[in-house]
């Protein structure tokens, strides 16, 4: 199932998804959009962020369940300021999310195998538009290092594994007749060029 007006940005850490969300939020048309991210700011999402920082250690399968629970709240709930995607989309807002189920199919499958993340995320709708930010892990890692603080997944060997997994997942969805449009972006391009490519596609659904 496709959720109309729902747009997702995906890519390995350092690909520039958060940067492009910020660029969009500063456009004159920003009121037509609602910008959000995963993990959310719901209680589950906040706990997941402590895990990502390395403050809490969890079994990978536990993480997979928690990410799926946070995603359900993101779509259907009201407990966080960035929750309730389904309702916002039905009201005509273009909801742009920094990460969604494709992150789980990538990151959690690397740590706990493919079967559980697929099962947990199978009920969720697909976005109308999926922007996949393609970038070499060594380039993205340099960007991450510039931030100062790293999360547990932000290591070269893990980024290399997730890049390959992302590519595989995108190819899989391209072969399916889901109705979701996938736009691949060269995330190593200058910020303005990437934002221009994104806006060209978004302006088609406004």
CSV table of C-alpha atoms in Angstrom, one decimal, residues 79-197:
chain,number,residue,atom,x,y,z
A,79,UNK,CA,2.6,10.8,21.8
A,80,UNK,CA,5.3,12.8,20.1
A,81,UNK,CA,5.5,16.1,18.2
A,82,UNK,CA,6.6,14.3,15.1
A,83,UNK,CA,4.1,11.4,15.2
A,84,UNK,CA,0.8,10.9,13.3
A,85,UNK,CA,2.1,10.7,9.7
A,86,UNK,CA,-1.0,9.0,8.3
A,87,UNK,CA,-3.4,11.7,9.6
A,88,UNK,CA,-1.2,14.6,8.4
A,89,UNK,CA,-1.0,13.0,4.9
A,90,UNK,CA,-4.8,12.6,4.8
A,91,UNK,CA,-5.1,16.3,5.6
A,92,UNK,CA,-3.0,17.3,2.6
A,93,UNK,CA,0.4,17.9,4.2
A,94,UNK,CA,3.5,16.6,2.4
A,95,UNK,CA,5.2,14.7,5.1
A,96,UNK,CA,9.0,14.3,4.6
A,97,UNK,CA,10.7,11.8,6.9
A,98,UNK,CA,14.4,11.4,7.5
A,99,UNK,CA,14.5,7.6,7.5
A,100,UNK,CA,11.7,5.0,7.5
A,101,UNK,CA,11.3,1.2,7.2
A,102,UNK,CA,14.1,0.9,4.6
A,103,UNK,CA,16.6,1.8,7.4
A,104,UNK,CA,15.4,-1.2,9.4
A,105,UNK,CA,15.6,-3.5,6.4
A,106,UNK,CA,19.2,-2.3,6.0
A,107,UNK,CA,20.6,-1.7,9.4
A,108,UNK,CA,18.8,-4.3,11.4
A,109,UNK,CA,19.2,-7.0,8.7
A,110,UNK,CA,23.0,-6.5,9.0
A,111,UNK,CA,22.9,-7.0,12.8
A,112,UNK,CA,20.2,-9.7,13.2
A,113,UNK,CA,19.5,-11.1,9.8
A,114,UNK,CA,16.9,-10.4,7.1
A,115,UNK,CA,13.8,-12.3,8.3
A,116,UNK,CA,12.8,-10.4,11.5
A,117,UNK,CA,13.1,-6.9,10.1
A,118,UNK,CA,11.0,-7.9,7.0
A,119,UNK,CA,8.4,-9.5,9.2
A,120,UNK,CA,8.1,-6.5,11.6
A,121,UNK,CA,7.9,-3.9,8.8
A,122,UNK,CA,5.7,-5.8,6.4
A,123,UNK,CA,2.4,-4.1,7.6
A,124,UNK,CA,3.6,-0.6,7.1
A,125,UNK,CA,2.6,1.5,4.0
A,126,UNK,CA,5.2,2.6,1.5
A,127,UNK,CA,5.9,6.3,0.7
A,128,UNK,CA,4.7,7.9,-2.5
A,129,UNK,CA,8.3,9.1,-3.1
A,130,UNK,CA,11.6,7.5,-1.9
A,131,UNK,CA,14.8,9.5,-2.3
A,132,UNK,CA,17.8,7.2,-2.0
A,133,UNK,CA,21.0,9.2,-1.3
A,134,UNK,CA,23.9,7.3,-2.8
A,135,UNK,CA,27.4,8.0,-1.5
A,136,UNK,CA,30.7,6.1,-0.9
A,137,UNK,CA,31.1,5.0,2.7
A,138,UNK,CA,34.6,6.7,3.0
A,139,UNK,CA,33.1,10.0,1.8
A,140,UNK,CA,30.2,9.8,4.2
A,141,UNK,CA,32.5,8.8,7.1
A,142,UNK,CA,34.5,12.0,6.6
A,143,UNK,CA,31.3,14.0,7.0
A,144,UNK,CA,30.4,12.1,10.1
A,145,UNK,CA,33.8,12.7,11.6
A,146,UNK,CA,33.3,16.4,11.1
A,147,UNK,CA,30.4,16.3,13.5
A,148,UNK,CA,32.6,15.3,16.4
A,149,UNK,CA,30.2,12.7,18.1
A,150,UNK,CA,29.6,9.3,16.5
A,151,UNK,CA,26.8,6.8,16.9
A,152,UNK,CA,27.3,3.1,17.2
A,153,UNK,CA,26.7,2.4,13.5
A,154,UNK,CA,29.1,5.1,12.2
A,155,UNK,CA,32.1,2.9,11.5
A,156,UNK,CA,33.6,2.2,8.0
A,157,UNK,CA,33.1,-1.5,8.0
A,158,UNK,CA,29.5,-1.1,9.1
A,159,UNK,CA,28.8,1.7,6.6
A,160,UNK,CA,30.3,-0.5,3.8
A,161,UNK,CA,27.9,-3.4,4.8
A,162,UNK,CA,24.9,-1.1,5.0
A,163,UNK,CA,25.7,0.5,1.6
A,164,UNK,CA,25.6,-2.9,-0.1
A,165,UNK,CA,22.4,-3.8,1.7
A,166,UNK,CA,20.8,-0.5,0.7
A,167,UNK,CA,21.7,-1.1,-2.9
A,168,UNK,CA,20.2,-4.6,-2.8
A,169,UNK,CA,17.0,-3.4,-1.2
A,170,UNK,CA,16.5,-0.6,-3.7
A,171,UNK,CA,17.0,-3.0,-6.6
A,172,UNK,CA,14.5,-5.3,-5.0
A,173,UNK,CA,11.8,-2.6,-4.8
A,174,UNK,CA,12.5,-1.4,-8.3
A,175,UNK,CA,11.5,-4.8,-9.6
A,176,UNK,CA,8.2,-4.7,-7.8
A,177,UNK,CA,5.1,-3.0,-9.0
A,178,UNK,CA,4.4,-1.2,-5.7
A,179,UNK,CA,3.5,2.3,-7.0
A,180,UNK,CA,6.3,3.9,-5.0
A,181,UNK,CA,8.6,6.1,-7.1
A,182,UNK,CA,12.3,5.7,-6.3
A,183,UNK,CA,14.7,8.6,-7.1
A,184,UNK,CA,18.4,7.9,-6.7
A,185,UNK,CA,20.6,10.9,-5.9
A,186,UNK,CA,24.4,11.3,-6.1
A,187,UNK,CA,24.8,12.5,-2.5
A,188,UNK,CA,28.4,13.5,-3.2
A,189,UNK,CA,27.3,16.4,-5.3
A,190,UNK,CA,27.2,19.9,-3.9
A,191,UNK,CA,24.3,20.6,-1.5
A,192,UNK,CA,22.6,23.0,-3.9
A,193,UNK,CA,22.7,20.6,-6.8
A,194,UNK,CA,21.1,17.8,-4.6
A,195,UNK,CA,18.4,20.2,-3.3
A,196,UNK,CA,17.6,21.3,-6.8
A,197,UNK,CA,17.1,17.6,-7.9
